[in-house]
Coordinates of C-alpha atoms in Angstrom, one line a residue:
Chain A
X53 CA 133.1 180.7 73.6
X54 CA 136.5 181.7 74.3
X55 CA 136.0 184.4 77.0
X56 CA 134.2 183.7 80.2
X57 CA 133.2 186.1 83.0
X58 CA 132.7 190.0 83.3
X59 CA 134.1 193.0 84.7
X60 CA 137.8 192.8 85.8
X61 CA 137.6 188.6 86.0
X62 CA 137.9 187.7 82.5
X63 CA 139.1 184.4 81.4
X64 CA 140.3 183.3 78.8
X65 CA 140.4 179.6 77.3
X66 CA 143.2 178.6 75.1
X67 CA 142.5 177.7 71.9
X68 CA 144.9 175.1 70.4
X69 CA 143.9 175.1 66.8
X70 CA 146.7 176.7 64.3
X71 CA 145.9 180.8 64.1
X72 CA 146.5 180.2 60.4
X73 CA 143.8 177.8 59.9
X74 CA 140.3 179.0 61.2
X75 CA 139.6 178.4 65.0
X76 CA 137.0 180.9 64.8
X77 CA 134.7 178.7 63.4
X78 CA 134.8 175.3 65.7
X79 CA 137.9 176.0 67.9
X80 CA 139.2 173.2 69.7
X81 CA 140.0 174.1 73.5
X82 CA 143.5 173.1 74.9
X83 CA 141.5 172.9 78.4
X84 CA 143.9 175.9 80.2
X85 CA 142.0 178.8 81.1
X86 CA 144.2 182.6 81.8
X87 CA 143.2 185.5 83.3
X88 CA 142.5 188.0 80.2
X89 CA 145.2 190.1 82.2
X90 CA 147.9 187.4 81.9
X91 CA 147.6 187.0 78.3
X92 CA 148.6 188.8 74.7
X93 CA 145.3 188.6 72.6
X94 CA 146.2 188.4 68.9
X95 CA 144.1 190.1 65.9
X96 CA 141.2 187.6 66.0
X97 CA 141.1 187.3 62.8
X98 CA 142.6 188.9 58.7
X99 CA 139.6 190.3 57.2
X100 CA 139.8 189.8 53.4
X101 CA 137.8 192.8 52.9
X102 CA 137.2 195.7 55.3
X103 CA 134.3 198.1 53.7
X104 CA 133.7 201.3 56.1
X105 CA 130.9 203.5 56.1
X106 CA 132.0 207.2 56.2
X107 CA 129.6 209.7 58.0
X108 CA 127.3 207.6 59.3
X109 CA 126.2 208.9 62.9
X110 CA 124.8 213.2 61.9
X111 CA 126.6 214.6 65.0
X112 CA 130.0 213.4 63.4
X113 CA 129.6 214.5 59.9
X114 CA 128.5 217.9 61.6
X115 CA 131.5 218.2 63.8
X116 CA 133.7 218.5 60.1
X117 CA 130.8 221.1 58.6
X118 CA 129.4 218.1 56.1
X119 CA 126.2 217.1 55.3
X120 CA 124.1 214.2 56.6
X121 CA 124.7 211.9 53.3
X122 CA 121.7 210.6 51.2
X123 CA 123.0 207.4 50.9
X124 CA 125.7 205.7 52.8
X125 CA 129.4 206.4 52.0
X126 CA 131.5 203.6 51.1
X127 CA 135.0 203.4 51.6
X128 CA 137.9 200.6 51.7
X129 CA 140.8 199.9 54.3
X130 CA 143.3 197.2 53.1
X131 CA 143.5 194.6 55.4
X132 CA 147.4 195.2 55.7
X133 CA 146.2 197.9 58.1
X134 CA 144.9 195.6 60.3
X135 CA 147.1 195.0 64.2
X136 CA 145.7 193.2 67.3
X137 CA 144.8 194.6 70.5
X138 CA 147.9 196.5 72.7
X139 CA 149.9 196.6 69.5
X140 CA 151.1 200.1 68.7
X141 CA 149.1 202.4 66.1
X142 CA 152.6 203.8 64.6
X143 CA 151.6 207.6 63.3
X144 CA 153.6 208.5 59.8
X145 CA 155.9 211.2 59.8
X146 CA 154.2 212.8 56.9
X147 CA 151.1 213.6 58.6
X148 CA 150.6 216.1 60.9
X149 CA 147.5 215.3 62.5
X150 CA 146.3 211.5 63.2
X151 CA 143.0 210.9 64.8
X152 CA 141.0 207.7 66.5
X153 CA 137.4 207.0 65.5
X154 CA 135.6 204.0 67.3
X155 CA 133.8 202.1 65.5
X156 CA 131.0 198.7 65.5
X157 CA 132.6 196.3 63.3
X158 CA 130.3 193.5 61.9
X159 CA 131.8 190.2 60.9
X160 CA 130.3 188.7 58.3
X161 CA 129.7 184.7 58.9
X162 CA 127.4 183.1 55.4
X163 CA 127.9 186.7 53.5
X164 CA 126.3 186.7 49.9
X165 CA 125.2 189.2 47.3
X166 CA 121.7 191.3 47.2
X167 CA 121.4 190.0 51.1
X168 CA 117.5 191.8 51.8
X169 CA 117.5 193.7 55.6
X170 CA 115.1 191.9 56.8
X171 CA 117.8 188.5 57.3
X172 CA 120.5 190.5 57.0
X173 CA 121.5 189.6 60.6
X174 CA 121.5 185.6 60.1
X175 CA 124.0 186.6 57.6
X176 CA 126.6 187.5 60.4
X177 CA 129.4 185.7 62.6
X178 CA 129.5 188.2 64.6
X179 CA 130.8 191.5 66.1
X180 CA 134.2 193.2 67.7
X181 CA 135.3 196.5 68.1
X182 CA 137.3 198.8 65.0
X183 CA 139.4 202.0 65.4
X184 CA 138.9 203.7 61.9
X185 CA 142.7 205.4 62.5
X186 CA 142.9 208.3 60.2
X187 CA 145.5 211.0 59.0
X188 CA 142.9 214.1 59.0
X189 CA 145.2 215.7 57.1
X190 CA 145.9 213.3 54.1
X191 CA 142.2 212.5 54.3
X192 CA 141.8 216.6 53.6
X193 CA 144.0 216.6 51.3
X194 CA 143.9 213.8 48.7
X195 CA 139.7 214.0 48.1
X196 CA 140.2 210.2 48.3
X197 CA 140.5 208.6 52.0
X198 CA 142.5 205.0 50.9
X199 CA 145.8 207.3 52.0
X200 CA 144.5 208.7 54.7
X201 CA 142.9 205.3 56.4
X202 CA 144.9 203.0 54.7
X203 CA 148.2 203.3 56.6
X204 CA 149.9 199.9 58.4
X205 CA 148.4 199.8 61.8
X206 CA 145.6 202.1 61.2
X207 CA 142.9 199.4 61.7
X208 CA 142.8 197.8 65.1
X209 CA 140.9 195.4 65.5
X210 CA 139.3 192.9 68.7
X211 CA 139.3 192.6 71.4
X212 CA 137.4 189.3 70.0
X213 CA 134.4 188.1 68.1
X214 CA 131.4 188.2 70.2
X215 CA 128.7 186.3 68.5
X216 CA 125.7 186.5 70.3
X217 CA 125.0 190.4 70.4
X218 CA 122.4 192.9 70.0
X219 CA 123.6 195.6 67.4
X220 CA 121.1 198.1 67.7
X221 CA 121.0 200.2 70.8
X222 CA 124.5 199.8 73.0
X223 CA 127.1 202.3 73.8
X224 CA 129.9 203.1 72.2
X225 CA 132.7 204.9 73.9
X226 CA 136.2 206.3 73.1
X227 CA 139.0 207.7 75.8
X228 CA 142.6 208.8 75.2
X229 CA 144.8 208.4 78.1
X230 CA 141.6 208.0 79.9
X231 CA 139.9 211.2 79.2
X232 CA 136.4 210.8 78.2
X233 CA 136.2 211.6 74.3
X234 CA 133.3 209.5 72.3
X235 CA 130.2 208.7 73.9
X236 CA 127.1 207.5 71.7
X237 CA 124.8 204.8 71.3
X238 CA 124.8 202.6 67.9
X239 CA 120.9 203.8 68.0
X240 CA 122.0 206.8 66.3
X241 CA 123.4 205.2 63.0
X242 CA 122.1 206.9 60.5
X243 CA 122.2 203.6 58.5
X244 CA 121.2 200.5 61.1
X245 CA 123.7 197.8 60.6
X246 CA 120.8 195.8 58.5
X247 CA 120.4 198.5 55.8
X248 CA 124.2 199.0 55.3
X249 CA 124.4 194.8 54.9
X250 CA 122.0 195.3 52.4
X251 CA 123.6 198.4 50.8
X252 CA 126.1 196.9 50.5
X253 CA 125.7 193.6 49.7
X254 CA 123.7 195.3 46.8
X255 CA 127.4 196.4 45.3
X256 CA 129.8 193.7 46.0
X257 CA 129.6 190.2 47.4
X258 CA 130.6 189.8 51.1
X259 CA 132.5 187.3 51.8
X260 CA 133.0 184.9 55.2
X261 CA 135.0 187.5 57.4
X262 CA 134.9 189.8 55.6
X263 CA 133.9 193.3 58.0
X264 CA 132.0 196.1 57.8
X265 CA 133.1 199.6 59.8
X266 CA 129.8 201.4 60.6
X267 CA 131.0 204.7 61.4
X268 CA 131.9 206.8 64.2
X269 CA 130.0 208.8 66.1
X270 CA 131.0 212.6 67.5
X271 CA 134.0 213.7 69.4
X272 CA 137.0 212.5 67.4
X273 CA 140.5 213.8 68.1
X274 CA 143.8 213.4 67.3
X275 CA 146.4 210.8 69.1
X276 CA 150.3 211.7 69.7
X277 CA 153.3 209.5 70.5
X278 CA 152.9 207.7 74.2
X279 CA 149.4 208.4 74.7
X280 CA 146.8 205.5 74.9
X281 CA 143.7 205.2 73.5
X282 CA 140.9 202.6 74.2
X283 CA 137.5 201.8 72.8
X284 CA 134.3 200.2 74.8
X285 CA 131.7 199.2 73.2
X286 CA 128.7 197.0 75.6
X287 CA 128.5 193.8 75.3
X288 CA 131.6 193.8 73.1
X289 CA 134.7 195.0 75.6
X290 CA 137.1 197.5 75.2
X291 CA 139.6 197.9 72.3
X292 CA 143.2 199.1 73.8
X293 CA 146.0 200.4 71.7
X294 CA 149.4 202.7 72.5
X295 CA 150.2 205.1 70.3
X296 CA 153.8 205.4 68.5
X297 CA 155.8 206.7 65.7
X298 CA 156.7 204.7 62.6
Chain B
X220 CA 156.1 179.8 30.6
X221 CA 152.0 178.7 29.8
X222 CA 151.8 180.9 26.5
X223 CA 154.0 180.6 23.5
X224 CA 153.7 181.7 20.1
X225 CA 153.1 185.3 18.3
X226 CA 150.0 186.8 16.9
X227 CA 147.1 184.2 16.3
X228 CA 149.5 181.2 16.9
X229 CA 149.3 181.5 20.5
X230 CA 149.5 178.1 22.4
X231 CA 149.0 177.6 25.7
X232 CA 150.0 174.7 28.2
X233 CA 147.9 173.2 30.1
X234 CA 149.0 173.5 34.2
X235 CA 148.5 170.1 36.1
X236 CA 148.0 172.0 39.9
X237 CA 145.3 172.9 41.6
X238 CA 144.1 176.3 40.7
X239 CA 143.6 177.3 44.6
X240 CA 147.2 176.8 45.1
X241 CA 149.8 178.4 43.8
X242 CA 150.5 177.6 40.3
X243 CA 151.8 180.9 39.4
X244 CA 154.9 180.8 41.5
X245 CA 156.2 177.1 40.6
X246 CA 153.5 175.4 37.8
X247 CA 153.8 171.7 37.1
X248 CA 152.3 171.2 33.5
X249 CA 150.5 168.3 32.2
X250 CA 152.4 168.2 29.0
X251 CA 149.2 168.7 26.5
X252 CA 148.8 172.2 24.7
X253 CA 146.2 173.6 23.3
X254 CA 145.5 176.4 21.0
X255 CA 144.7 179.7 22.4
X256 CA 141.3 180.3 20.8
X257 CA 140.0 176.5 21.7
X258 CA 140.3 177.1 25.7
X259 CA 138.4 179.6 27.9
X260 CA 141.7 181.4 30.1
X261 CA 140.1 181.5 34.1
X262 CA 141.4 184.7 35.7
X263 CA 144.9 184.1 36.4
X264 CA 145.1 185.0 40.5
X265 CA 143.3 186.3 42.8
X266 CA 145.0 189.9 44.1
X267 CA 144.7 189.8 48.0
X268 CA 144.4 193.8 47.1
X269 CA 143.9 196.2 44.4
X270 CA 145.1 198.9 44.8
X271 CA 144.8 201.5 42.2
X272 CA 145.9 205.1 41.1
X273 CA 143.9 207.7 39.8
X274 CA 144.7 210.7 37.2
X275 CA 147.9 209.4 36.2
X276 CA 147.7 210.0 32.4
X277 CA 147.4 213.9 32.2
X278 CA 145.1 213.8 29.4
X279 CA 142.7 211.8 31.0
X280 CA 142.7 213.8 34.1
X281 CA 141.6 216.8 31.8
X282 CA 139.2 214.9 30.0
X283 CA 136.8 215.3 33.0
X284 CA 138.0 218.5 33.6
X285 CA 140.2 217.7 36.8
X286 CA 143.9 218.8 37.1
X287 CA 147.0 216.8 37.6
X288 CA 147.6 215.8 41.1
X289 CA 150.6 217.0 43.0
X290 CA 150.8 212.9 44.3
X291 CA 149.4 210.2 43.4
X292 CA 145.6 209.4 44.0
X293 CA 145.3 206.1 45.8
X294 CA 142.2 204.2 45.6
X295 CA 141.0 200.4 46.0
X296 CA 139.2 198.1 44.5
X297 CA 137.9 195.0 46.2
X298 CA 138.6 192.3 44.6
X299 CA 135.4 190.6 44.8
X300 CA 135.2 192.9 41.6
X301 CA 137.5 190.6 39.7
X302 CA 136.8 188.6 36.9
X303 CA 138.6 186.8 34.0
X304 CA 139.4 187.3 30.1
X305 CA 135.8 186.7 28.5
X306 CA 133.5 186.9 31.4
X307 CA 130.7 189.3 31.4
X308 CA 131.0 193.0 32.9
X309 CA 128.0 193.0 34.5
X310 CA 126.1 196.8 34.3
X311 CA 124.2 197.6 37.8
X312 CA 120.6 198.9 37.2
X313 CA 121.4 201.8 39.6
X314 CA 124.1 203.7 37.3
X315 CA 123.5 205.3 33.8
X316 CA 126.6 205.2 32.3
X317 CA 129.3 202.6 33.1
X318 CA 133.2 203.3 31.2
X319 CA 135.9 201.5 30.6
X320 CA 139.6 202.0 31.9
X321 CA 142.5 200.3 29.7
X322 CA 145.2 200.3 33.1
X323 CA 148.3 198.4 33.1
X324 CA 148.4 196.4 36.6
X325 CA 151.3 195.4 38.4
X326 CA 151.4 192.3 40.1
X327 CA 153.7 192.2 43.5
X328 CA 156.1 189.2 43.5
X329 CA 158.2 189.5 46.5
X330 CA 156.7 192.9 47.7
X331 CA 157.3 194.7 51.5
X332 CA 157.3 197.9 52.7
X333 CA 159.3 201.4 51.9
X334 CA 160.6 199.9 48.8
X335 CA 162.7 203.0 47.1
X336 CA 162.0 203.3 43.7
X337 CA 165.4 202.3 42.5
X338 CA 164.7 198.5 43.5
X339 CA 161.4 198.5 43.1
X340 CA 161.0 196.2 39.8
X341 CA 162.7 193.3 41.5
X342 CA 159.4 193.3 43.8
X343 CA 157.4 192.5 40.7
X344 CA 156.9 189.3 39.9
X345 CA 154.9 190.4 36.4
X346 CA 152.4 192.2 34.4
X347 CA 148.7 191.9 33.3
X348 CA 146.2 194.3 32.4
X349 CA 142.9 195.3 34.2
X350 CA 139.8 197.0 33.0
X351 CA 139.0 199.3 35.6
X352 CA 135.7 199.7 35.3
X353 CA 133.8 202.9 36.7
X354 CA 129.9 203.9 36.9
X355 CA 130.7 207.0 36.2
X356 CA 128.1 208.9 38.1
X357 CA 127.9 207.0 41.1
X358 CA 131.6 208.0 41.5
X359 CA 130.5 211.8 40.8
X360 CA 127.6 211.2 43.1
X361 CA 129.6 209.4 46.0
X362 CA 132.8 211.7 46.4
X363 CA 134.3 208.4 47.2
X364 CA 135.1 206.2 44.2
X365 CA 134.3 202.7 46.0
X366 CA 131.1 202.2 44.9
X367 CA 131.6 203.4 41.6
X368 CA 134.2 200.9 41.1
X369 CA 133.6 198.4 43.4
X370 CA 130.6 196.2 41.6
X371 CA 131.3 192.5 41.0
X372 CA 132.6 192.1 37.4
X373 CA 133.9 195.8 37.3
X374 CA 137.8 194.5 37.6
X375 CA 138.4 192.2 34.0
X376 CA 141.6 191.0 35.1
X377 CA 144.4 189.3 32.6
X378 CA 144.6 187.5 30.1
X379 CA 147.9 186.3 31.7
X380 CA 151.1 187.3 34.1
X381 CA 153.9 188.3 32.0
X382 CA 157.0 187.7 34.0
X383 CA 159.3 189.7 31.5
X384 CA 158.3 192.9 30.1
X385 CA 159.7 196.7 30.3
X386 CA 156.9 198.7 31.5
X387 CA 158.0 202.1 30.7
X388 CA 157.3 202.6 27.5
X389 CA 154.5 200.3 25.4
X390 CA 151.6 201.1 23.4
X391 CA 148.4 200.5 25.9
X392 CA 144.8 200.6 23.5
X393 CA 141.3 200.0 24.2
X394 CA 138.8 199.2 21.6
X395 CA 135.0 199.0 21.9
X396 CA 132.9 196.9 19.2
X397 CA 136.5 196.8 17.6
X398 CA 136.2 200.0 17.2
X399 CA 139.6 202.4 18.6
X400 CA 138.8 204.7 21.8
X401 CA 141.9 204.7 24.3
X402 CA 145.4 204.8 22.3
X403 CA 148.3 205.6 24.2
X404 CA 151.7 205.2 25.3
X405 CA 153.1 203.6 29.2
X406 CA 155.6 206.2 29.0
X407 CA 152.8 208.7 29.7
X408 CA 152.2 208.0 32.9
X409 CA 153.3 211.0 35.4
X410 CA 154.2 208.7 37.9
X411 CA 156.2 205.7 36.4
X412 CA 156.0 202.1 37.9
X413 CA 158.7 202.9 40.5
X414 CA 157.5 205.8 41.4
X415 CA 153.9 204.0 42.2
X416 CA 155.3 201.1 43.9
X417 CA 157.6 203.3 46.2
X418 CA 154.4 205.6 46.9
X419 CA 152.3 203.2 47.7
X420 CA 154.4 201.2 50.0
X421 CA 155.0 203.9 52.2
X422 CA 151.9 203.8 53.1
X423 CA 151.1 200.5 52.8
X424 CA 152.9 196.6 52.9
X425 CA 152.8 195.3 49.2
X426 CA 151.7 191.5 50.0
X427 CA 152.8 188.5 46.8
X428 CA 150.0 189.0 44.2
X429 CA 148.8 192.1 45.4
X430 CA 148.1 194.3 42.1
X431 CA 148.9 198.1 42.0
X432 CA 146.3 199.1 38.5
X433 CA 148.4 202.6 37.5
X434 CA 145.7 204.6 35.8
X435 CA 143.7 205.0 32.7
X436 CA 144.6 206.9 29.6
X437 CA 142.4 209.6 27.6
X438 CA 139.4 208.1 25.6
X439 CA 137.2 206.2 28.1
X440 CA 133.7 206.3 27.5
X441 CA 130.2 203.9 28.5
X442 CA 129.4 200.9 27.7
X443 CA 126.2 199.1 26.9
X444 CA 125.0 195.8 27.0
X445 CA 125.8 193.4 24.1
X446 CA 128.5 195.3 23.5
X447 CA 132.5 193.9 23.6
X448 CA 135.6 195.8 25.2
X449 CA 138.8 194.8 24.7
X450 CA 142.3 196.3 25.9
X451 CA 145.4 195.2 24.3
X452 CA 149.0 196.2 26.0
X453 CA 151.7 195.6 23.7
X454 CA 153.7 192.7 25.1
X455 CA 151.3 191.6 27.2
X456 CA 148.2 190.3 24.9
X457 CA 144.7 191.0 24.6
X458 CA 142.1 191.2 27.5
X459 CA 138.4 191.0 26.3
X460 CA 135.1 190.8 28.2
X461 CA 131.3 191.4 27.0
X462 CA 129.1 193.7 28.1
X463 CA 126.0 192.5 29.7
X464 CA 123.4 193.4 32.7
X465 CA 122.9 192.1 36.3

């Protein structure tokens, strides 16, 4: 792998394959090693498709007054969204209210079609960390949420693939400007990340990197211009981003 | 150009490159043409993103009861969904009645962000036409329309790009089992092509070969399997596809 150590004594190891091509795959090493604090990471990778699942932890879809769905709620983000981590989410001037939502992103390594739960997992490359930015407003209301989620810069995205990772029980935290905010545990999916690959998978074909969002649990909020807001996740590190105006 | 002729004298050329590349921008042809009606067309790109309106004919909007949107409705569609002129719109076994959409897409040539309306048609490289197809109560039963329109084979995409071609005003027609259902007029649309494309890339960056589909007129209805639709935009031929099951 690519990142080496824990706590505050990351390193990194440069990669010297061509970010256009696919280093994720088989990189080829350079040899140098960086503190993670010395470097810029990139967006690990473009996503050709980013599927989402919308209400997906119960304590979230009751902090907005809706109902536990019966089945999972799919939704697209354009992959145009997508920025790196410390790259500005740039709020629009025509919302009024722009909120973070931390999310488990799963990258999908074989993909397929009608992939069954039970080896839904050996279907995957791996995992990183996704804020699901959203205009609360525009989500409100235009009934459909492409507007409202779909905005440049509105899907962050790293900090980096981790591929050997336990999905199911890990917690997943959100702060703004350091204040505590989101704090669950991917336990408490309503759909575990093998029954929403094979959801679905059931619809359309997933693709190599293609990524599904799998919801975000309670204690959303919105971001203004010149705060910060980060996402942790165990096991996968923490997702940084400032917050701007277009 | 690959197609010449008029009516049922339509020849086509046959393109030397690779189809993975890019023969749409600059193609090299072999020199040999062939009738129309002796090839089988492939679909003519793959859109990096679909992105599609909805309710923009105001008779179809009250067809389902729904009123006219004070702004556009912005969906997408992946485009794992897409298919070419001929092949088989697959029905799901988990929906009960799946339509048809006769939509006009635009196809992004140079593209890019906050493009004002005023310039927006030099962004276009051309025109097809898409088949936007819907299981109609999965997108009543969802709230979100992803699922609903987001099955493999539910985007027919084609049968070519027409680089030169006023889109304001042209008859746009659907027929099932030859038979007429959707017959209207471009012109109908509440928000023109400009209008869309200066919309929708305020929100988002319009890529090369993204497609922008810009709504459905009155008349859609199910289909079944062994059945044929076929959508014919005047100046921009005939796209046809059976009906069949997964």
């Amino acid at each position: 792998g690519a990142v080496h150590g824990d706590g505050d004594d990351l390193t990194v190891a440069e990669i010297a394959n061509d970010p256009n091509t696919t280093p994720w795959t088989d990189p080829t090493f350079t040899g140098t090693t960086w503190p993670l604090n010395e470097v810029r990471l990139l967006t690990p990778f473009l996503p050709p498709k980013i599927v989402c699942i919308g209400r997906n932890y119960a304590e979230h879809a009751e902090e907005f007054g809706n109902a536990v769905p019966d089945a999972p709620i799919l939704f697209l983000k354009p992959n145009t969204a997508v920025i790196g981590p410390g790259a500005e989410i740039k709020l629009p001037a025509d919302s009024t209210r722009v909120d973070f939502e931390a999310e488990l992103a799963v990258v999908i390594g074989s993909g397929g079609r009608d992939i069954p739960a039970e080896r839904a997992l050996s279907s995957v490359l791996g995992y990183t960390i996704a804020n699901d930015v959203t205009a609360r407003d525009q989500q409100e209301a235009d009934g459909q949420w492409t507007r409202a989620k779909g905005h440049d810069t509105f899907c962050p995205l790293g900090p980096w693939i981790e591929t050997v990772f336990d999905p199911s029980d890990v917690a997943i935290r959100s702060t703004l400007d350091g204040q505590p905010r989101q704090d669950s545990r991917t336990s408490l999916m309503i759909n575990d990340v093998p029954a929403l690959i094979e959801y679905v998978s059931a619809v359309m074909t997933l693709r190599p990197l293609d990524i599904i969002l799998t919801g975000t649990p309670a204690g959303v909020g919105p971001m203004t211009p010149g705060q910060t807001v980060s996402i942790t996740i165990e096991g996968l590190g923490t997702l940084t981003n400032p917050v701007g105006r277009r």
